[in-house]
């Protein structure tokens, strides 16, 4: 592979195409192991340069960022803009329509090449531009193999599938480079919002955007200008049916949490998913991810050590999520009222923060 890269004979291999069903049906293209190594190689060179140019409040797929960082940042902003919870403040939340399948690869290539030319010199510059173009312009829909249930792929909405868009559009979900390139692409929007619109309280997680202001009229004006910018500069658009406006005191439903000025809650959907899995366990069933979809399997009587380990890992994952919100009573209530026979096998620790197997 090193020789292929050196001689510019490297070509991406066949991708694996499959569909996932949670939280919704999505099309995934997983690169071959060899290609994933090349993706990491490219990103390792480009990321340090772009990280210096990304705004702080872009949170997806970045080191030391993520959903928890986004949540804490927004709550900190709410404390400031509400003047310690004394002022009326509003939010607007917007979603970019069919984001990954709508990315214009020609525009993205121009952005990437321009920055590589600025940030790198001589032979390294040429090599990075060549490899960037090879990866960006690879079309996974012409060289792939299907894994898992092929019928699931038929359930993917047409506008969410690379098979139904122009060859000049779209990045495959599932690759490191796609996540990184998406941040580079929307950095154009981030810079416009911060530098031109002068929005002080702005956050973005992939294609989910949150604006905060003491004027809902101002938020709506920003929203319209952002939509115009997306259409003119990036050939994207905000989803016309997914706008949310409201008081911040009602809570902002963002990255898995409901964020309020004084506290943070978990989404009802997250709590409901856990209760459903616990209910199934008490009926002698285990909900697992299998072949890219969730499957219900019968449990042994009594449950095997392996099955208990799986349910323990699942529960501790949920309770790890809960530890970052204000919900001691919720954690206790779920244990007392929904664990059922699991109380015989799992012991709560740290004020219902996590569990361990009872020996």
Short mmCIF file of C-alpha atoms in Angstrom, two decimals, residues 18-356:
data_model
loop_
_atom_site.label_atom_id
_atom_site.label_comp_id
_atom_site.label_asym_id
_atom_site.label_seq_id
_atom_site.Cartn_x
_atom_site.Cartn_y
_atom_site.Cartn_z
CA UNK A 18 -25.68 -2.20 4.71
CA UNK A 19 -28.51 -0.51 6.56
CA UNK A 20 -28.91 0.26 10.25
CA UNK A 21 -32.31 0.69 11.84
CA UNK A 22 -31.63 2.62 15.05
CA UNK A 23 -32.64 5.33 15.65
CA UNK A 24 -33.90 5.30 12.05
CA UNK A 25 -33.14 3.43 8.84
CA UNK A 26 -29.89 4.69 7.33
CA UNK A 27 -27.60 3.59 4.52
CA UNK A 28 -24.01 2.87 5.53
CA UNK A 29 -20.94 2.35 3.33
CA UNK A 30 -18.06 0.87 5.33
CA UNK A 31 -14.65 1.18 3.69
CA UNK A 32 -12.30 -1.77 3.42
CA UNK A 33 -9.78 -2.09 6.28
CA UNK A 34 -6.93 -1.01 3.99
CA UNK A 35 -8.84 2.09 2.95
CA UNK A 36 -9.66 2.97 6.56
CA UNK A 37 -5.92 3.08 7.26
CA UNK A 38 -5.50 5.53 4.37
CA UNK A 39 -8.41 7.62 5.69
CA UNK A 40 -6.72 7.89 9.10
CA UNK A 41 -3.45 8.80 7.40
CA UNK A 42 -5.01 11.66 5.47
CA UNK A 43 -6.97 13.00 8.45
CA UNK A 44 -3.86 12.86 10.66
CA UNK A 45 -2.23 15.41 8.35
CA UNK A 46 -5.23 17.66 7.68
CA UNK A 47 -6.92 17.71 11.10
CA UNK A 48 -4.31 19.79 13.01
CA UNK A 49 -4.48 22.50 10.35
CA UNK A 50 -8.28 22.67 10.26
CA UNK A 51 -8.73 22.37 14.03
CA UNK A 52 -7.09 25.78 14.39
CA UNK A 53 -9.71 27.20 12.04
CA UNK A 54 -12.85 25.54 13.37
CA UNK A 55 -14.97 27.52 15.81
CA UNK A 56 -15.22 26.29 19.40
CA UNK A 57 -18.95 25.56 19.27
CA UNK A 58 -18.81 22.97 16.48
CA UNK A 59 -18.97 19.73 18.47
CA UNK A 60 -19.27 16.66 16.24
CA UNK A 61 -16.40 14.27 15.48
CA UNK A 62 -13.70 16.36 17.15
CA UNK A 63 -11.25 15.48 19.90
CA UNK A 64 -12.38 16.52 23.40
CA UNK A 65 -15.77 17.60 22.03
CA UNK A 66 -18.91 15.49 21.60
CA UNK A 67 -22.43 15.51 22.99
CA UNK A 68 -21.59 16.13 26.65
CA UNK A 69 -19.32 19.05 25.80
CA UNK A 70 -22.06 20.51 23.58
CA UNK A 71 -24.62 20.14 26.36
CA UNK A 72 -22.46 21.85 28.98
CA UNK A 73 -21.54 24.65 26.57
CA UNK A 74 -25.16 25.45 25.76
CA UNK A 75 -26.14 25.44 29.43
CA UNK A 76 -23.26 27.80 30.17
CA UNK A 77 -24.50 30.08 27.39
CA UNK A 78 -28.00 30.01 28.86
CA UNK A 79 -26.67 31.15 32.23
CA UNK A 80 -24.98 34.12 30.57
CA UNK A 81 -27.72 35.24 28.21
CA UNK A 82 -30.49 34.92 30.82
CA UNK A 83 -28.42 36.99 33.28
CA UNK A 84 -28.59 34.19 35.84
CA UNK A 85 -32.14 33.18 34.89
CA UNK A 86 -33.71 36.64 35.15
CA UNK A 87 -34.30 37.51 31.45
CA UNK A 88 -36.59 36.15 28.77
CA UNK A 89 -34.50 34.26 26.23
CA UNK A 90 -35.44 32.23 23.15
CA UNK A 91 -33.87 29.60 20.94
CA UNK A 92 -34.18 28.48 17.35
CA UNK A 93 -33.20 24.98 16.27
CA UNK A 94 -32.72 24.01 12.63
CA UNK A 95 -31.78 20.97 10.59
CA UNK A 96 -30.03 20.86 7.22
CA UNK A 97 -32.11 18.88 4.74
CA UNK A 98 -30.58 15.54 3.62
CA UNK A 99 -27.16 16.80 4.62
CA UNK A 100 -24.76 13.99 3.72
CA UNK A 101 -26.41 13.15 0.39
CA UNK A 102 -26.60 16.85 -0.57
CA UNK A 103 -22.95 17.83 -0.08
CA UNK A 104 -21.57 19.16 -3.36
CA UNK A 105 -18.25 17.38 -3.93
CA UNK A 106 -16.93 20.01 -6.35
CA UNK A 107 -17.45 22.81 -3.81
CA UNK A 108 -15.98 20.65 -1.04
CA UNK A 109 -12.95 19.85 -3.18
CA UNK A 110 -12.38 23.55 -3.83
CA UNK A 111 -12.51 24.29 -0.10
CA UNK A 112 -10.13 21.46 0.74
CA UNK A 113 -7.62 22.22 -2.02
CA UNK A 114 -7.58 25.95 -1.21
CA UNK A 115 -6.80 25.22 2.43
CA UNK A 116 -4.19 22.56 1.66
CA UNK A 117 -2.45 25.04 -0.61
CA UNK A 118 -2.40 27.55 2.24
CA UNK A 119 -1.33 25.16 4.97
CA UNK A 120 1.18 22.87 3.29
CA UNK A 121 4.15 23.30 0.99
CA UNK A 122 6.08 21.57 -1.77
CA UNK A 123 5.73 17.82 -2.26
CA UNK A 124 3.56 17.25 0.83
CA UNK A 125 1.02 19.70 -0.55
CA UNK A 126 0.86 17.84 -3.86
CA UNK A 127 0.52 14.46 -2.16
CA UNK A 128 -2.27 15.62 0.14
CA UNK A 129 -4.22 17.20 -2.71
CA UNK A 130 -3.90 14.03 -4.80
CA UNK A 131 -5.01 11.73 -1.98
CA UNK A 132 -7.85 14.04 -0.96
CA UNK A 133 -9.22 14.00 -4.50
CA UNK A 134 -8.91 10.21 -4.75
CA UNK A 135 -10.90 9.63 -1.55
CA UNK A 136 -13.43 12.42 -2.09
CA UNK A 137 -14.28 11.43 -5.66
CA UNK A 138 -14.51 7.70 -5.03
CA UNK A 139 -18.05 6.53 -5.71
CA UNK A 140 -18.90 3.61 -3.38
CA UNK A 141 -22.09 2.83 -5.31
CA UNK A 142 -20.12 1.38 -8.25
CA UNK A 143 -17.96 -1.02 -6.23
CA UNK A 144 -19.66 -2.54 -3.19
CA UNK A 145 -20.97 -5.71 -1.63
CA UNK A 146 -24.16 -5.94 0.42
CA UNK A 147 -23.98 -7.33 3.93
CA UNK A 148 -26.90 -8.15 6.19
CA UNK A 149 -30.57 -7.84 5.23
CA UNK A 150 -30.79 -6.39 1.72
CA UNK A 151 -34.49 -5.64 2.25
CA UNK A 152 -33.53 -3.04 4.86
CA UNK A 153 -31.73 -1.05 2.17
CA UNK A 154 -35.01 -0.80 0.27
CA UNK A 155 -36.51 0.97 3.30
CA UNK A 156 -33.97 3.81 3.14
CA UNK A 157 -35.77 6.96 1.89
CA UNK A 158 -34.74 7.73 -1.70
CA UNK A 159 -33.34 11.17 -0.85
CA UNK A 160 -31.18 9.60 1.88
CA UNK A 161 -29.46 7.13 -0.45
CA UNK A 162 -26.33 7.71 -2.54
CA UNK A 163 -27.84 5.43 -5.17
CA UNK A 164 -30.43 8.12 -5.97
CA UNK A 165 -28.34 11.29 -6.08
CA UNK A 166 -26.06 12.83 -8.69
CA UNK A 167 -22.52 11.44 -8.82
CA UNK A 168 -21.30 14.95 -7.96
CA UNK A 169 -23.23 14.86 -4.68
CA UNK A 170 -23.00 13.09 -1.38
CA UNK A 171 -20.56 11.55 1.08
CA UNK A 172 -20.91 7.98 2.38
CA UNK A 173 -21.97 7.70 6.01
CA UNK A 174 -19.57 5.42 7.85
CA UNK A 175 -16.14 6.74 6.92
CA UNK A 176 -13.83 8.88 9.05
CA UNK A 177 -13.09 11.13 6.08
CA UNK A 178 -16.81 11.78 5.54
CA UNK A 179 -17.19 13.01 9.11
CA UNK A 180 -14.10 15.18 8.82
CA UNK A 181 -14.99 16.53 5.36
CA UNK A 182 -18.49 17.37 6.63
CA UNK A 183 -16.99 19.56 9.36
CA UNK A 184 -14.75 21.27 6.81
CA UNK A 185 -17.77 21.90 4.56
CA UNK A 186 -19.95 23.39 7.29
CA UNK A 187 -17.06 25.41 8.70
CA UNK A 188 -17.97 27.80 5.89
CA UNK A 189 -21.36 28.24 7.55
CA UNK A 190 -19.84 28.48 11.05
CA UNK A 191 -17.54 31.29 9.96
CA UNK A 192 -20.38 33.14 8.24
CA UNK A 193 -22.61 32.92 11.34
CA UNK A 194 -19.88 34.10 13.71
CA UNK A 195 -18.10 36.67 11.53
CA UNK A 196 -20.85 38.10 9.33
CA UNK A 197 -24.03 37.63 11.33
CA UNK A 198 -22.17 38.14 14.64
CA UNK A 199 -24.27 35.50 16.42
CA UNK A 200 -22.81 35.18 19.88
CA UNK A 201 -24.66 32.06 21.01
CA UNK A 202 -24.45 29.54 18.17
CA UNK A 203 -23.84 25.79 18.36
CA UNK A 204 -23.71 23.05 15.76
CA UNK A 205 -23.57 19.26 15.98
CA UNK A 206 -23.22 17.85 12.45
CA UNK A 207 -26.31 19.32 10.72
CA UNK A 208 -28.24 20.27 13.88
CA UNK A 209 -28.01 24.02 14.56
CA UNK A 210 -29.01 25.98 17.68
CA UNK A 211 -29.24 29.78 17.92
CA UNK A 212 -29.96 31.64 21.18
CA UNK A 213 -31.06 35.25 21.60
CA UNK A 214 -33.28 37.48 23.72
CA UNK A 215 -35.27 38.24 20.55
CA UNK A 216 -37.17 35.56 18.67
CA UNK A 217 -37.54 37.98 15.77
CA UNK A 218 -33.75 38.21 15.53
CA UNK A 219 -33.47 34.40 15.51
CA UNK A 220 -35.93 34.17 12.61
CA UNK A 221 -33.95 36.78 10.68
CA UNK A 222 -30.75 34.82 11.26
CA UNK A 223 -32.52 31.64 10.15
CA UNK A 224 -33.51 33.18 6.82
CA UNK A 225 -30.01 34.54 6.19
CA UNK A 226 -28.46 31.17 7.04
CA UNK A 227 -30.77 29.43 4.57
CA UNK A 228 -29.81 31.90 1.82
CA UNK A 229 -26.11 31.41 2.58
CA UNK A 230 -26.44 27.62 2.50
CA UNK A 231 -28.20 27.71 -0.86
CA UNK A 232 -25.82 30.20 -2.49
CA UNK A 233 -22.49 29.01 -1.06
CA UNK A 234 -22.91 25.31 -0.31
CA UNK A 235 -25.97 24.23 -2.34
CA UNK A 236 -27.70 23.08 0.84
CA UNK A 237 -30.91 24.21 2.53
CA UNK A 238 -32.55 24.14 5.94
CA UNK A 239 -35.35 21.63 6.28
CA UNK A 240 -38.56 23.68 5.96
CA UNK A 241 -40.55 21.43 8.34
CA UNK A 242 -38.08 20.96 11.17
CA UNK A 243 -37.71 24.46 12.59
CA UNK A 244 -38.19 24.75 16.36
CA UNK A 245 -38.64 28.00 18.26
CA UNK A 246 -39.31 28.47 21.95
CA UNK A 247 -38.34 29.75 25.35
CA UNK A 248 -35.09 28.32 26.70
CA UNK A 249 -36.90 27.75 30.00
CA UNK A 250 -38.94 25.06 28.21
CA UNK A 251 -35.73 23.25 27.32
CA UNK A 252 -33.67 22.71 24.17
CA UNK A 253 -33.83 19.10 22.91
CA UNK A 254 -30.27 18.68 21.60
CA UNK A 255 -27.77 15.79 21.27
CA UNK A 256 -29.74 13.40 23.46
CA UNK A 257 -30.48 15.79 26.31
CA UNK A 258 -33.08 18.43 27.16
CA UNK A 259 -31.05 21.47 28.22
CA UNK A 260 -32.58 24.08 30.52
CA UNK A 261 -30.92 27.09 32.17
CA UNK A 262 -30.87 25.52 35.65
CA UNK A 263 -30.60 21.82 34.88
CA UNK A 264 -30.32 19.11 32.22
CA UNK A 265 -32.75 16.25 31.61
CA UNK A 266 -32.63 13.08 29.55
CA UNK A 267 -34.85 12.71 26.51
CA UNK A 268 -38.10 10.83 27.11
CA UNK A 269 -37.20 8.59 24.18
CA UNK A 270 -33.95 7.50 25.86
CA UNK A 271 -35.77 6.68 29.12
CA UNK A 272 -38.50 4.87 27.19
CA UNK A 273 -35.96 2.75 25.31
CA UNK A 274 -34.38 1.58 28.55
CA UNK A 275 -37.73 0.78 30.17
CA UNK A 276 -38.72 -1.23 27.09
CA UNK A 277 -35.51 -3.30 27.26
CA UNK A 278 -36.03 -3.93 30.96
CA UNK A 279 -39.63 -4.99 30.31
CA UNK A 280 -38.46 -7.45 27.66
CA UNK A 281 -35.85 -8.89 30.03
CA UNK A 282 -38.51 -9.52 32.65
CA UNK A 283 -40.51 -11.35 29.98
CA UNK A 284 -37.52 -13.61 29.31
CA UNK A 285 -36.29 -11.75 26.22
CA UNK A 286 -33.09 -9.87 25.35
CA UNK A 287 -33.01 -7.03 22.80
CA UNK A 288 -29.71 -7.08 20.92
CA UNK A 289 -28.23 -5.51 17.79
CA UNK A 290 -27.76 -8.26 15.22
CA UNK A 291 -27.10 -8.00 11.48
CA UNK A 292 -27.51 -4.21 11.57
CA UNK A 293 -30.95 -4.37 13.21
CA UNK A 294 -32.39 -4.86 16.66
CA UNK A 295 -33.48 -8.43 17.35
CA UNK A 296 -35.34 -9.97 20.30
CA UNK A 297 -33.79 -13.24 21.52
CA UNK A 298 -35.09 -15.65 24.19
CA UNK A 299 -33.12 -15.81 27.46
CA UNK A 300 -32.03 -18.91 29.30
CA UNK A 301 -33.77 -19.74 32.60
CA UNK A 302 -32.05 -18.59 34.71
CA UNK A 303 -30.13 -16.06 32.55
CA UNK A 304 -26.60 -17.13 31.61
CA UNK A 305 -23.54 -15.22 32.76
CA UNK A 306 -22.99 -13.99 29.20
CA UNK A 307 -26.57 -12.70 28.96
CA UNK A 308 -26.27 -10.95 32.31
CA UNK A 309 -23.00 -9.34 31.18
CA UNK A 310 -24.74 -8.00 28.07
CA UNK A 311 -27.67 -6.55 30.03
CA UNK A 312 -25.24 -5.09 32.61
CA UNK A 313 -23.22 -3.33 29.88
CA UNK A 314 -26.42 -1.99 28.33
CA UNK A 315 -27.80 -0.69 31.64
CA UNK A 316 -24.51 0.91 32.67
CA UNK A 317 -24.38 2.63 29.29
CA UNK A 318 -27.79 4.21 29.92
CA UNK A 319 -26.92 5.10 33.51
CA UNK A 320 -23.65 6.61 32.30
CA UNK A 321 -25.80 8.89 30.16
CA UNK A 322 -28.07 9.65 33.15
CA UNK A 323 -25.13 10.59 35.40
CA UNK A 324 -24.68 13.78 33.41
CA UNK A 325 -28.23 15.00 34.00
CA UNK A 326 -30.22 16.01 37.07
CA UNK A 327 -32.15 12.78 37.58
CA UNK A 328 -31.34 10.93 40.80
CA UNK A 329 -35.05 10.30 41.37
CA UNK A 330 -35.39 8.93 37.84
CA UNK A 331 -32.43 6.56 38.26
CA UNK A 332 -33.87 5.29 41.54
CA UNK A 333 -37.42 5.00 40.17
CA UNK A 334 -36.28 2.92 37.18
CA UNK A 335 -34.41 0.56 39.48
CA UNK A 336 -37.25 0.18 41.96
CA UNK A 337 -40.13 -0.08 39.49
CA UNK A 338 -38.70 -1.51 36.26
CA UNK A 339 -35.73 -3.78 37.07
CA UNK A 340 -37.96 -6.59 38.30
CA UNK A 341 -36.04 -9.87 38.55
CA UNK A 342 -32.84 -8.05 37.60
CA UNK A 343 -32.63 -6.92 41.23
CA UNK A 344 -31.61 -10.50 42.01
CA UNK A 345 -28.56 -10.18 39.74
CA UNK A 346 -27.50 -6.50 39.74
CA UNK A 347 -26.48 -4.28 42.65
CA UNK A 348 -26.76 -0.46 42.43
CA UNK A 349 -23.69 1.58 43.40
CA UNK A 350 -22.84 5.27 43.75
CA UNK A 351 -26.40 6.46 44.42
CA UNK A 352 -27.78 4.50 41.48
CA UNK A 353 -25.00 5.75 39.19
CA UNK A 354 -23.99 2.28 37.94
CA UNK A 355 -24.39 -1.42 38.68
CA UNK A 356 -22.32 -4.55 39.21
#
